[in-house]
GROMACS .gro file of C-alpha atoms in nm:
model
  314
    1UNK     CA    1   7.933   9.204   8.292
    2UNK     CA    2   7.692   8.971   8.144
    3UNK     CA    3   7.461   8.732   8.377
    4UNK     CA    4   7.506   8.474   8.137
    5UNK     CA    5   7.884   8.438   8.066
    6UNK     CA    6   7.965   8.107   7.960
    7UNK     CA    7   8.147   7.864   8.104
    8UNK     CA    8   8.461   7.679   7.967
    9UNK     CA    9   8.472   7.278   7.985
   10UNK     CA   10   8.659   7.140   8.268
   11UNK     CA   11   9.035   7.063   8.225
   12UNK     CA   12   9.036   6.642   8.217
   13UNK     CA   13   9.393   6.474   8.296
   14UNK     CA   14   9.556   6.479   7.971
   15UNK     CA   15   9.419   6.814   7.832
   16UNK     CA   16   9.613   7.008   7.602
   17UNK     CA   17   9.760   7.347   7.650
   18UNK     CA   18   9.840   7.629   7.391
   19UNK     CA   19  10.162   7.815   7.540
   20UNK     CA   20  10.132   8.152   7.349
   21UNK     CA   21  10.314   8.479   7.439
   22UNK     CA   22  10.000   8.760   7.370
   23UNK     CA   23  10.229   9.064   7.452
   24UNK     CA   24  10.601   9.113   7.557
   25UNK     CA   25  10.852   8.837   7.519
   26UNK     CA   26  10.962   8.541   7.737
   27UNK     CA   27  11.236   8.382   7.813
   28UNK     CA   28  11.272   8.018   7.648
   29UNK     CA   29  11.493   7.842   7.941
   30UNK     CA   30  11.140   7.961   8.158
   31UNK     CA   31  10.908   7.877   7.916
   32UNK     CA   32  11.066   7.561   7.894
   33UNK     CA   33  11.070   7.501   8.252
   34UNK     CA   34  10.692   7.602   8.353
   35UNK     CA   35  10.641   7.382   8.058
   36UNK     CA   36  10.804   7.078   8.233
   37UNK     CA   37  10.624   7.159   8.546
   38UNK     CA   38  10.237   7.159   8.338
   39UNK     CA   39  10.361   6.791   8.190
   40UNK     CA   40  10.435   6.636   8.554
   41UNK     CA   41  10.073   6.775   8.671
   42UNK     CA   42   9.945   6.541   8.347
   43UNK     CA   43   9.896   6.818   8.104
   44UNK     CA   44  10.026   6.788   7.746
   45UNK     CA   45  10.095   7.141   7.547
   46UNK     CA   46  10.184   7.302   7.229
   47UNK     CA   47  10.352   7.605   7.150
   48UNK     CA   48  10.192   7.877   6.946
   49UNK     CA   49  10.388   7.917   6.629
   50UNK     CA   50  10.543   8.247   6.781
   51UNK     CA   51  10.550   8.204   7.158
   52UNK     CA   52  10.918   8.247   7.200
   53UNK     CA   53  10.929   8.526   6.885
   54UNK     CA   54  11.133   8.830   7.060
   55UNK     CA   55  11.078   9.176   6.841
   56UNK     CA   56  11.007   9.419   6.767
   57UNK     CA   57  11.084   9.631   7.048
   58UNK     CA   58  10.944   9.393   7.367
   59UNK     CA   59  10.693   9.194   7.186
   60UNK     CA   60  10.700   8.824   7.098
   61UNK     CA   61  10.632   8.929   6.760
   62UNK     CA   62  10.415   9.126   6.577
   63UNK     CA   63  10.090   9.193   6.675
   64UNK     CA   64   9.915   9.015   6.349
   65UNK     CA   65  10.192   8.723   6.449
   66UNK     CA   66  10.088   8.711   6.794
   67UNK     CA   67   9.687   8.744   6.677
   68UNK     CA   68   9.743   8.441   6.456
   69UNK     CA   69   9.873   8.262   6.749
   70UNK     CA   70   9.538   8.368   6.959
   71UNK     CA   71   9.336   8.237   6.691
   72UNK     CA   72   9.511   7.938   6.600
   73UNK     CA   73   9.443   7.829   6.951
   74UNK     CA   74   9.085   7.890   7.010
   75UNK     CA   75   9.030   7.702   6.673
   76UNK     CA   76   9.224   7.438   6.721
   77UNK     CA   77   9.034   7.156   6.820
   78UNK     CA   78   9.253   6.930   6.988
   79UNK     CA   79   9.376   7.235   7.187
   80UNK     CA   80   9.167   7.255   7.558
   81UNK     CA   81   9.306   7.587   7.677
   82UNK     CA   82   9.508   7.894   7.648
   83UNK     CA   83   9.772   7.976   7.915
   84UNK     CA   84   9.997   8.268   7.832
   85UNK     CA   85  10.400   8.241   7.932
   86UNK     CA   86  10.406   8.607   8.080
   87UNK     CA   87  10.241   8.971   8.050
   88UNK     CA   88  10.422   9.219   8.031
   89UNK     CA   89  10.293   9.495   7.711
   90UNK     CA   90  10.093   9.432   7.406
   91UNK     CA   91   9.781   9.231   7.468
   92UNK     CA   92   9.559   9.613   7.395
   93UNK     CA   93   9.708   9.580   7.075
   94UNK     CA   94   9.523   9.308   6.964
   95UNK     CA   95   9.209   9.414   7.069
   96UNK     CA   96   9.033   9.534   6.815
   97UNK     CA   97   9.123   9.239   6.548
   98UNK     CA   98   9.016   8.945   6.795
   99UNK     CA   99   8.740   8.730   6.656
  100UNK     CA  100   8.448   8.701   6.832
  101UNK     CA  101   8.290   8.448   6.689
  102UNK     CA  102   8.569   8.231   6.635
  103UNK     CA  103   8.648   8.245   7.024
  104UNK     CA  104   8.220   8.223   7.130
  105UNK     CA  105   8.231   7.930   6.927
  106UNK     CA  106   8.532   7.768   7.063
  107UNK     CA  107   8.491   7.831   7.410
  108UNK     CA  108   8.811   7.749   7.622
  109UNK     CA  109   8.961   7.846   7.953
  110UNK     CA  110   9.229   8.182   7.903
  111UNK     CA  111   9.437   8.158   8.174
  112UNK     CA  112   9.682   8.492   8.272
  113UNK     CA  113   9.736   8.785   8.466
  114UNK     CA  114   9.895   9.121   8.484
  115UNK     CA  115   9.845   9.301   8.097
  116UNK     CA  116   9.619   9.049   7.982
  117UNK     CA  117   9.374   9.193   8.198
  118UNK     CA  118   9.270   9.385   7.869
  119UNK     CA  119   9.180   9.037   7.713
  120UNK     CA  120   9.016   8.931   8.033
  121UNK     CA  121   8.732   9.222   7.950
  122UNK     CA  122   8.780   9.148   7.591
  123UNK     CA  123   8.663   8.808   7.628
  124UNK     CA  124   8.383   8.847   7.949
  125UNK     CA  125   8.265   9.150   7.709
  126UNK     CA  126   8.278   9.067   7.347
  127UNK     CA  127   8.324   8.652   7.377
  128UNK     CA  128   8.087   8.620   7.691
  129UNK     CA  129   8.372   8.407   7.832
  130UNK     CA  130   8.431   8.343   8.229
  131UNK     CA  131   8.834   8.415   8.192
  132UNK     CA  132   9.058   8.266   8.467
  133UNK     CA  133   9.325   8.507   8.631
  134UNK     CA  134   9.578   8.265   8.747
  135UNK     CA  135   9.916   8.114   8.708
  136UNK     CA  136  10.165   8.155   8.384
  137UNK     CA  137  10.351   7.921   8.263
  138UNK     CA  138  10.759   8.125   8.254
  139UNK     CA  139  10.628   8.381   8.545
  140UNK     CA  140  10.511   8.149   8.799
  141UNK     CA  141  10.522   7.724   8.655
  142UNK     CA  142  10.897   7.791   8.637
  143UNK     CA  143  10.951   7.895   9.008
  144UNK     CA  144  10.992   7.650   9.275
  145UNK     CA  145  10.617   7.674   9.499
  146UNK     CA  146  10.516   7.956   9.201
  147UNK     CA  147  10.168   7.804   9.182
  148UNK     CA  148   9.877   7.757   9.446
  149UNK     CA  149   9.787   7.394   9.322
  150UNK     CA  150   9.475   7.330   9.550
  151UNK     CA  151   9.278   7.651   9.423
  152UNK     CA  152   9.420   7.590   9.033
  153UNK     CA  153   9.257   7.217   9.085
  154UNK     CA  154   8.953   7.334   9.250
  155UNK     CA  155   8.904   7.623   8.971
  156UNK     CA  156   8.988   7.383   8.635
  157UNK     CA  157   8.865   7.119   8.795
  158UNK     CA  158   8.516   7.173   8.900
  159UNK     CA  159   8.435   7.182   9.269
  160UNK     CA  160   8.138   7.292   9.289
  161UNK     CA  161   8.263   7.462   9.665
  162UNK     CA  162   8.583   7.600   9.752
  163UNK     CA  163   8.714   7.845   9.982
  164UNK     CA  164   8.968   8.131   9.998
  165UNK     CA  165   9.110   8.270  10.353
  166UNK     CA  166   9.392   8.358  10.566
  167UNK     CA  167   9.616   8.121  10.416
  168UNK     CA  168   9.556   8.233  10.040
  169UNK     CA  169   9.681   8.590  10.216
  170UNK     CA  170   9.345   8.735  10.250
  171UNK     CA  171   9.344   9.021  10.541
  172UNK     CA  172   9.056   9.200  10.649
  173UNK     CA  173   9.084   9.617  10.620
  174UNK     CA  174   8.704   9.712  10.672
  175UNK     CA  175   8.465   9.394  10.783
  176UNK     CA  176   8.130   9.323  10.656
  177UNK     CA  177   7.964   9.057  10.406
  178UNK     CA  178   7.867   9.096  10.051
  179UNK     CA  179   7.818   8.865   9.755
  180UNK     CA  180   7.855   8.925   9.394
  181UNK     CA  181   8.041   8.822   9.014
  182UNK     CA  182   8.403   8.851   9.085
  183UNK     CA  183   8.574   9.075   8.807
  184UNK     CA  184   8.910   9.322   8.819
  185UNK     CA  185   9.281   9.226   8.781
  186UNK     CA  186   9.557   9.465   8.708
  187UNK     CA  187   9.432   9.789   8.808
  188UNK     CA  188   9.645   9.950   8.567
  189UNK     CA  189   9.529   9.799   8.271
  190UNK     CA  190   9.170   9.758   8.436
  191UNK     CA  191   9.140  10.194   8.518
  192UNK     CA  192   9.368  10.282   8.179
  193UNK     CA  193   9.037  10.062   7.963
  194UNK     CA  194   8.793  10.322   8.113
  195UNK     CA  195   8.673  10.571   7.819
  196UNK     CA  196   8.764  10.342   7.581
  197UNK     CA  197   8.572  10.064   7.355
  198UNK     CA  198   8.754   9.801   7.550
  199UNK     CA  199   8.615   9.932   7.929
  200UNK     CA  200   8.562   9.686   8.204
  201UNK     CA  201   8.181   9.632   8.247
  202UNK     CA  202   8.108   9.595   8.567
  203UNK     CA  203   7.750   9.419   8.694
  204UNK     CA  204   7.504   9.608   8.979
  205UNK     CA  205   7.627   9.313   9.231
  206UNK     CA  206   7.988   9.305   9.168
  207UNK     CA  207   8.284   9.192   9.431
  208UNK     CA  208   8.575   9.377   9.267
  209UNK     CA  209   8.959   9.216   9.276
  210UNK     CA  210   9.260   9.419   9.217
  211UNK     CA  211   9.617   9.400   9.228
  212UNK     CA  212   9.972   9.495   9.039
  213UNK     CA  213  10.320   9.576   9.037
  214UNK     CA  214  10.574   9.826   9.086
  215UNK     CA  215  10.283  10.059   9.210
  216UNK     CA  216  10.324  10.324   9.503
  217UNK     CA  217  10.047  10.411   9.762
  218UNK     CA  218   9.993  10.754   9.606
  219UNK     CA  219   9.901  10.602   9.238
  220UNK     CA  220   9.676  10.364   9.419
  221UNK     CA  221   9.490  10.645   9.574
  222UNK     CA  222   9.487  10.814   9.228
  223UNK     CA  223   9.410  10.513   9.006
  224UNK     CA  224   9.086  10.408   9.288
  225UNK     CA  225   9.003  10.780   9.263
  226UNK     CA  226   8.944  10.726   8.896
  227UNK     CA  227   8.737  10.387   8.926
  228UNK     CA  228   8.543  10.598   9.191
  229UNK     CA  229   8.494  10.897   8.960
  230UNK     CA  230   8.423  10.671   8.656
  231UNK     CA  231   8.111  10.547   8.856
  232UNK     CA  232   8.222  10.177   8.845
  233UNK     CA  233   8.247  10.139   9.270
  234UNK     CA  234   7.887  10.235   9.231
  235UNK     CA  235   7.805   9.901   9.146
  236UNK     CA  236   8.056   9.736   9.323
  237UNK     CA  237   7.969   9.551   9.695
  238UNK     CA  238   8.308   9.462   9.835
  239UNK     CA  239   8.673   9.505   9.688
  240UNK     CA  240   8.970   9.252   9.740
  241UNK     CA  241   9.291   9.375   9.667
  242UNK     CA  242   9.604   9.129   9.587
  243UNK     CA  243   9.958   9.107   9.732
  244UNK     CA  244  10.124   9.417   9.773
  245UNK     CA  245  10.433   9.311   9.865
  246UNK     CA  246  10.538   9.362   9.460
  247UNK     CA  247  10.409   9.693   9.526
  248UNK     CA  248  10.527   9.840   9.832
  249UNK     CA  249  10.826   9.800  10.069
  250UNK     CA  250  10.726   9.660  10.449
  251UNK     CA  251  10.780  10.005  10.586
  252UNK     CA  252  10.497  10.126  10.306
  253UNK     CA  253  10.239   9.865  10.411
  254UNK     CA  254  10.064  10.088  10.667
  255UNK     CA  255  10.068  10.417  10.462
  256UNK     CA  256   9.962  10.215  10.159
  257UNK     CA  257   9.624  10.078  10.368
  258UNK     CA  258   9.542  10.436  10.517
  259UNK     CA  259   9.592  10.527  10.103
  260UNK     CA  260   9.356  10.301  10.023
  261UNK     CA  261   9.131  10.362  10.301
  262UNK     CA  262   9.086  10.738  10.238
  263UNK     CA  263   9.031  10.667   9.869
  264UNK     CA  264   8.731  10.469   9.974
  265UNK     CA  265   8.601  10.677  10.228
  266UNK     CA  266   8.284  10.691  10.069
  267UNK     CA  267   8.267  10.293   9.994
  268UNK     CA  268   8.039  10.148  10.218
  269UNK     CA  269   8.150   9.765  10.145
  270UNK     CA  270   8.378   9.531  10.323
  271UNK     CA  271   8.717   9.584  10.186
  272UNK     CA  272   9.018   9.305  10.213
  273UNK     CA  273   9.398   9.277  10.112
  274UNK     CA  274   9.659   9.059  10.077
  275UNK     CA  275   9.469   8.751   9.839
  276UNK     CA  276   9.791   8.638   9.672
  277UNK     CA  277   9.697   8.632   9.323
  278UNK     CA  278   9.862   8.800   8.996
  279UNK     CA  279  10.213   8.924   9.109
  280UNK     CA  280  10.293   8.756   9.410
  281UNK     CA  281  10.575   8.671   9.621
  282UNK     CA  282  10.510   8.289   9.660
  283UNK     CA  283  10.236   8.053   9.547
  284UNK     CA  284  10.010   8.236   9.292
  285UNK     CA  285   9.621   8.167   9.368
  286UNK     CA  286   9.380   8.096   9.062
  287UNK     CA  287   9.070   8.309   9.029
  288UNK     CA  288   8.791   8.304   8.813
  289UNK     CA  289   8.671   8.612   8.682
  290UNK     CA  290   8.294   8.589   8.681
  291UNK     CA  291   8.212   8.346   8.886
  292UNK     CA  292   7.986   8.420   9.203
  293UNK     CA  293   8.136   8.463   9.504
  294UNK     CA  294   8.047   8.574   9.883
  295UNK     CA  295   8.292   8.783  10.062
  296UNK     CA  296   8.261   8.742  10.446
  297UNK     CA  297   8.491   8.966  10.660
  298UNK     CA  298   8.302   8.965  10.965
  299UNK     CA  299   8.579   8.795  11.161
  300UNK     CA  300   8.894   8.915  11.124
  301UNK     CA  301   9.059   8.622  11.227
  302UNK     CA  302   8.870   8.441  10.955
  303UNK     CA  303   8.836   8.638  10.637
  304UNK     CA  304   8.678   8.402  10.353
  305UNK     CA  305   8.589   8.443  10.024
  306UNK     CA  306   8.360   8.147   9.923
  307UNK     CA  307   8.340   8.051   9.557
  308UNK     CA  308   7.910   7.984   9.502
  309UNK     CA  309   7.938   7.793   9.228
  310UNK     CA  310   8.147   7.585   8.997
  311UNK     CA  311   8.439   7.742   8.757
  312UNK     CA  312   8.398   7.562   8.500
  313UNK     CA  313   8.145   7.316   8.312
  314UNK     CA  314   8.168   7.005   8.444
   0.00000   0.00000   0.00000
């Protein structure tokens, strides 16, 4: 990951959001609800042309319909960011007909989770973009308490010092102190990218977040194994993994850590769980991706993960 990513402007009261559905289709009573829930926060928004397309198969669309949405956005002027209305499949697919240039030139906050972890990379790699994992507008905007307000303000916003801890979920699993560029999201989509053109690119001083769904202790020993084997935890200095409780049943939680554990044995870093960001049960945290931060697990009872610098340009 680039030194020099670039940062998006700050999102002013008023700003306007493009609602656009990059990969499987949403639901329009939820759209229409996290919508409703952006406009009392003082946002204004417009839909892209095909945001609430179903077809074929599980898209919202076609891919070049869903592509002309992405680049509608970025070159509309009067538009100040991109938040997606859920994941789901089909963000890859667009991939290798994104415009680069268009999007460098139009720099704006993209703001998702879960499979648009591929255009996370896409943009940090190709656009030299910091990308924001955080909130969506039908998965979390539309559920009662879906959204952690105070770390979506302090990201979009601009403080120039925030914190993360115990009450964001964090956990500590191996203490210790490291600092770095935080990168990651679905680890998934994040290991499946590896041998392709579209790889994550991970920096020599990197604090590494990851997190998902539906996925069982064994193929999170498996999928780390791969990351590990790769080379990428080479470069890595501390890992934060999200809420597993999307994951794994209560019962699971302990065999899941000792999974995780062993498939690390030979990561010297502090290592944390828990951060509620991506799928969550609850309040969904906002993180940006490439941003510094310092990870400091030295007291359990106090695990923090301090954001060095501001999220946006202020």
């Amino acid at each position: 990951m680039s030194a020099s990513l670039v940062k998006p402007p700050a999102l002013r009261p008023g700003a306007m959001l493009a609602v656009l559905s990059p990969a499987s289709a949403a639901k329009r009573d939820r759209v229409l609800r996290g919508i409703n829930q952006l406009h009392s926060l003082g946002y204004r928004t417009v839909m892209g042309a095909h945001a609430l397309d179903s077809g074929p198969l599980y898209y919202a669309g076609t891919r070049d319909q869903r592509l002309e949405d992405f680049h509608a956005a970025f070159a509309d002027p009067e538009v100040d960011a991109v938040i997606c209305t859920r994941g789901g499949w089909g963000s890859a697919e667009l991939l290798p007909y994104l415009d680069a240039e268009l999007i460098r030139t139009n720099p704006k906050p993209f703001i998702g989770y879960s499979d648009h972890t591929s255009l996370h990379i896409w943009l940090q790699r190709q656009a030299g973009l910091v990308t924001y994992y955080a909130p969506m507008v039908a998965a979390d905007f539309a559920r009662d308490g879906g959204v952690d307000l105070a770390s979506w303000r302090s990201c979009f916003e601009g403080s120039a010092s925030w914190t993360l801890g115990a009450t964001e979920g964090l956990r500590v699993l191996r203490g210790g102190s490291a600092e770095g560029r935080l990168t990651g999201g679905c680890i998934s989509i994040f290991a499946e990218a590896l041998g392709t053109p579209y790889a994550p690119e991970v920096s020599e001083d990197s604090i590494l977040f990851l997190e998902d769904i539906g996925t069982k202790p064994y193929q999170w020993d498996r999928m780390l194994l791969h990351l590990r084997y790769a080379g990428l935890l080479e470069r890595v200095r501390g890992i934060v993994f999200g809420d597993m409780r999307q994951c794994i049943t209560a019962e699971e939680q302990d065999l899941l850590e000792r999974a995780i554990l062993h498939s690390l044995g030979s990561f010297d870093g502090p290592i944390a769980i828990g951060l509620r960001s991506g799928h969550v049960d609850g309040a969904n945290v906002t993180l940006p991706l490439g941003i510094r931060v310092a990870l400091d697990l030295t007291d359990a009872g106090n695990p923090r993960m301090h954001f060095l610098e501001t999220a946006v340009r202020v």
